[in-house]
Amino acid sequence: EAAEKAKIELSSVASTNINLPFITADASGPKHLDMTLTRAKFNELTADLVEATIGPMEKALSDAGLTIDKIDKIVLVGGSTRIPAVQERVKRFTGKEPSKGVNPDECVAVGASIQAGVLTGEVKDILLLDVTPLTLGIETMGGVMTKLIDRNTTIPTKKSQIFSTAADGQSTVEIHVLQGERPMARDNKTLGRFTLTGIPPAPRGVPQIEVT
């Protein structure tokens, strides 16, 4: 709580005091923490975390097929985007001043409310498109995840692919549905499993199994 309080205060002041009496104790008695943290020191301590936000922004632009010059407005989401160093880094990356018109603590809730209005028919002049956050696929021979629907595909959507058996005379196939970006099935999240039965006996690779 003290760390969060200091973080919040340093978004508007140059330094803050962290005072935690009786934080611990040893044989000599109770110990207290009383220190001053400056914004400059805070920025130094969190510089790697701030820099780590650039990768996801680059990935989002790449997935959307956009370049920085195609972005009209930068909306910051979450209380930590009030940190001046975060805003400055975003500005340097995008070349645009982040918008201050939406409360970063409330914008997700606002978006959810708008979507609720769209679904109930109360909001008619806005279209929000939902997408798959992660790639969807199934496990195939060798424990490999075979992709069916790429991440960031607008939903609802449907895609089919033909698979076959891995052994002669195989009469059942387990369909293991996964989501994630890793090449091996074991490293992704299981969404469900079901077993397809009644496959007529045939040499491996002959049966045609359509997974949708």
Short mmCIF file of C-alpha atoms in Angstrom, two decimals:
data_model
loop_
_atom_site.label_atom_id
_atom_site.label_comp_id
_atom_site.label_asym_id
_atom_site.label_seq_id
_atom_site.Cartn_x
_atom_site.Cartn_y
_atom_site.Cartn_z
CA GLU A 1 0.00 0.00 0.00
CA ALA A 2 2.82 2.39 0.83
CA ALA A 3 4.54 1.66 -2.49
CA GLU A 4 1.33 2.26 -4.42
CA LYS A 5 0.69 5.49 -2.50
CA ALA A 6 4.20 6.70 -3.33
CA LYS A 7 3.75 5.81 -7.00
CA ILE A 8 0.49 7.75 -7.18
CA GLU A 9 1.91 10.79 -5.39
CA LEU A 10 5.01 10.89 -7.61
CA SER A 11 2.75 11.37 -10.63
CA SER A 12 2.01 14.88 -9.37
CA VAL A 13 4.90 15.84 -7.05
CA ALA A 14 8.70 15.68 -7.31
CA SER A 15 9.24 13.69 -4.11
CA THR A 16 7.28 11.83 -1.44
CA ASN A 17 7.87 10.40 2.01
CA ILE A 18 7.46 6.70 2.76
CA ASN A 19 6.87 6.15 6.47
CA LEU A 20 6.23 2.62 7.77
CA PRO A 21 6.58 2.36 11.53
CA PHE A 22 7.16 -1.07 13.07
CA ILE A 23 7.70 -2.68 9.68
CA THR A 24 9.71 -5.48 11.31
CA ALA A 25 11.72 -6.28 14.44
CA ASP A 26 14.83 -8.09 15.57
CA ALA A 27 16.61 -8.75 18.86
CA SER A 28 17.38 -5.07 19.25
CA GLY A 29 13.75 -4.03 18.93
CA PRO A 30 11.25 -2.75 16.33
CA LYS A 31 12.39 -1.35 13.00
CA HIS A 32 10.87 1.58 11.16
CA LEU A 33 11.12 2.73 7.55
CA ASP A 34 11.23 6.46 6.96
CA MET A 35 12.64 7.57 3.62
CA THR A 36 12.16 10.08 0.85
CA LEU A 37 11.69 8.85 -2.71
CA THR A 38 12.16 11.30 -5.56
CA ARG A 39 10.50 11.09 -8.94
CA ALA A 40 13.95 10.89 -10.54
CA LYS A 41 14.84 7.82 -8.46
CA PHE A 42 11.43 6.28 -9.13
CA ASN A 43 11.95 6.77 -12.87
CA GLU A 44 15.37 5.12 -12.60
CA LEU A 45 13.91 2.12 -10.74
CA THR A 46 11.05 1.64 -13.20
CA ALA A 47 12.82 2.51 -16.48
CA ASP A 48 12.98 -1.12 -17.65
CA LEU A 49 9.26 -1.60 -16.97
CA VAL A 50 8.36 1.53 -18.90
CA GLU A 51 10.56 0.47 -21.82
CA ALA A 52 8.90 -2.98 -21.81
CA THR A 53 5.61 -1.35 -22.85
CA ILE A 54 7.02 -0.51 -26.29
CA GLY A 55 7.06 -4.14 -27.47
CA PRO A 56 3.28 -4.66 -27.02
CA MET A 57 2.59 -1.37 -28.81
CA GLU A 58 4.77 -2.41 -31.75
CA LYS A 59 3.02 -5.80 -31.79
CA ALA A 60 -0.43 -4.20 -31.75
CA LEU A 61 0.49 -1.97 -34.69
CA SER A 62 1.93 -4.91 -36.61
CA ASP A 63 -1.14 -7.08 -35.98
CA ALA A 64 -3.42 -4.26 -37.12
CA GLY A 65 -1.34 -3.63 -40.24
CA LEU A 66 -0.89 0.02 -39.26
CA THR A 67 1.98 2.46 -38.94
CA ILE A 68 2.35 5.24 -36.38
CA ASP A 69 1.31 7.93 -38.87
CA LYS A 70 -2.09 6.22 -39.26
CA ILE A 71 -2.94 6.63 -35.56
CA ASP A 72 -5.32 9.53 -34.84
CA LYS A 73 -5.42 9.50 -31.04
CA ILE A 74 -3.56 7.81 -28.18
CA VAL A 75 -5.82 6.73 -25.29
CA LEU A 76 -4.05 5.59 -22.12
CA VAL A 77 -5.64 2.81 -20.05
CA GLY A 78 -5.03 2.11 -16.36
CA GLY A 79 -3.93 4.22 -13.41
CA SER A 80 -0.22 3.64 -14.01
CA THR A 81 -0.45 5.55 -17.30
CA ARG A 82 -0.63 8.70 -15.15
CA ILE A 83 3.09 8.25 -14.46
CA PRO A 84 4.81 11.13 -16.32
CA ALA A 85 7.62 8.85 -17.56
CA VAL A 86 5.05 6.52 -19.16
CA GLN A 87 3.31 9.40 -20.90
CA GLU A 88 6.63 10.81 -22.11
CA ARG A 89 7.76 7.42 -23.47
CA VAL A 90 4.47 6.93 -25.31
CA LYS A 91 4.79 10.44 -26.74
CA ARG A 92 8.34 9.73 -27.95
CA PHE A 93 7.26 6.45 -29.53
CA THR A 94 4.14 7.75 -31.26
CA GLY A 95 5.07 11.37 -31.86
CA LYS A 96 1.69 12.35 -30.43
CA GLU A 97 0.57 13.77 -27.11
CA PRO A 98 -1.56 11.15 -25.28
CA SER A 99 -5.22 12.13 -25.00
CA LYS A 100 -6.34 13.32 -21.56
CA GLY A 101 -10.04 13.27 -22.42
CA VAL A 102 -10.76 9.83 -20.94
CA ASN A 103 -10.16 8.85 -17.31
CA PRO A 104 -7.62 5.98 -17.51
CA ASP A 105 -9.24 4.32 -14.49
CA GLU A 106 -12.66 4.30 -16.13
CA CYS A 107 -12.11 3.86 -19.87
CA VAL A 108 -12.39 0.04 -19.83
CA ALA A 109 -15.67 0.29 -17.93
CA VAL A 110 -16.87 2.96 -20.36
CA GLY A 111 -16.05 0.69 -23.30
CA ALA A 112 -17.87 -2.22 -21.66
CA SER A 113 -20.92 0.00 -21.08
CA ILE A 114 -20.93 1.06 -24.73
CA GLN A 115 -20.67 -2.57 -25.83
CA ALA A 116 -23.58 -3.44 -23.54
CA GLY A 117 -25.58 -0.68 -25.18
CA VAL A 118 -24.72 -2.01 -28.63
CA LEU A 119 -25.78 -5.54 -27.66
CA THR A 120 -29.09 -4.37 -26.18
CA GLY A 121 -29.83 -2.09 -29.13
CA GLU A 122 -29.73 1.12 -27.10
CA VAL A 123 -26.59 2.34 -28.89
CA LYS A 124 -26.94 2.30 -32.66
CA ASP A 125 -24.29 4.69 -34.01
CA ILE A 126 -21.19 2.84 -32.74
CA LEU A 127 -19.81 -0.49 -33.91
CA LEU A 128 -17.35 -2.30 -31.64
CA LEU A 129 -15.59 -5.29 -33.17
CA ASP A 130 -14.40 -8.04 -30.83
CA VAL A 131 -11.43 -10.20 -31.74
CA THR A 132 -9.81 -13.42 -30.59
CA PRO A 133 -7.08 -12.41 -28.11
CA LEU A 134 -5.02 -15.54 -28.83
CA THR A 135 -4.64 -18.00 -31.68
CA LEU A 136 -7.03 -20.98 -31.62
CA GLY A 137 -5.94 -24.41 -32.81
CA ILE A 138 -5.82 -28.12 -32.10
CA GLU A 139 -3.10 -30.57 -31.11
CA THR A 140 -1.80 -32.74 -33.95
CA MET A 141 0.80 -35.49 -34.31
CA GLY A 142 3.95 -34.93 -32.30
CA GLY A 143 2.25 -32.65 -29.79
CA VAL A 144 2.28 -29.75 -32.23
CA MET A 145 -0.35 -27.01 -32.09
CA THR A 146 -1.87 -26.54 -35.54
CA LYS A 147 -3.42 -23.08 -35.92
CA LEU A 148 -6.98 -22.71 -37.16
CA ILE A 149 -7.89 -19.12 -36.27
CA ASP A 150 -5.17 -16.48 -35.89
CA ARG A 151 -5.11 -14.06 -32.99
CA ASN A 152 -6.88 -10.74 -33.57
CA THR A 153 -9.38 -12.32 -35.97
CA THR A 154 -12.71 -10.48 -35.79
CA ILE A 155 -15.41 -12.66 -34.21
CA PRO A 156 -17.79 -14.30 -34.75
CA THR A 157 -15.85 -16.30 -37.33
CA LYS A 158 -15.55 -19.86 -38.62
CA LYS A 159 -12.74 -21.81 -40.21
CA SER A 160 -12.48 -25.47 -41.23
CA GLN A 161 -9.50 -27.71 -41.89
CA ILE A 162 -9.19 -31.36 -42.90
CA PHE A 163 -7.23 -33.75 -40.68
CA SER A 164 -6.76 -37.51 -40.75
CA THR A 165 -5.75 -40.49 -38.62
CA ALA A 166 -2.21 -41.26 -37.47
CA ALA A 167 -2.47 -45.07 -37.36
CA ASP A 168 -3.91 -47.84 -39.52
CA GLY A 169 -7.42 -48.89 -38.48
CA GLN A 170 -7.79 -46.00 -36.04
CA SER A 171 -11.46 -45.73 -35.05
CA THR A 172 -11.35 -42.79 -32.62
CA VAL A 173 -9.64 -39.40 -32.59
CA GLU A 174 -9.29 -37.05 -29.64
CA ILE A 175 -9.71 -33.40 -30.59
CA HIS A 176 -7.71 -31.21 -28.22
CA VAL A 177 -8.67 -27.53 -28.61
CA LEU A 178 -6.09 -24.94 -27.52
CA GLN A 179 -5.39 -21.23 -27.42
CA GLY A 180 -1.98 -19.60 -27.42
CA GLU A 181 0.99 -18.63 -29.54
CA ARG A 182 3.50 -21.38 -28.69
CA PRO A 183 4.35 -24.04 -31.30
CA MET A 184 3.93 -26.99 -28.91
CA ALA A 185 0.48 -27.90 -27.59
CA ARG A 186 1.72 -28.46 -24.02
CA ASP A 187 2.78 -24.82 -23.78
CA ASN A 188 -0.66 -23.44 -24.64
CA LYS A 189 -3.94 -23.31 -22.72
CA THR A 190 -6.46 -26.12 -23.09
CA LEU A 191 -9.97 -24.94 -23.93
CA GLY A 192 -11.52 -28.39 -24.22
CA ARG A 193 -11.22 -31.97 -25.42
CA PHE A 194 -13.69 -34.27 -27.12
CA THR A 195 -13.46 -37.67 -28.77
CA LEU A 196 -14.68 -38.44 -32.28
CA THR A 197 -15.75 -42.08 -32.52
CA GLY A 198 -17.06 -44.38 -35.21
CA ILE A 199 -14.34 -43.76 -37.80
CA PRO A 200 -14.48 -46.63 -40.36
CA PRO A 201 -11.30 -48.79 -40.34
CA ALA A 202 -8.86 -47.59 -42.99
CA PRO A 203 -5.14 -47.06 -43.54
CA ARG A 204 -3.74 -44.04 -41.74
CA GLY A 205 -4.15 -40.78 -43.63
CA VAL A 206 -7.19 -42.01 -45.55
CA PRO A 207 -10.12 -40.85 -43.35
CA GLN A 208 -11.03 -37.20 -43.91
CA ILE A 209 -11.93 -35.46 -40.64
CA GLU A 210 -13.15 -31.88 -40.95
CA VAL A 211 -12.59 -29.78 -37.84
CA THR A 212 -14.50 -26.49 -37.72
#
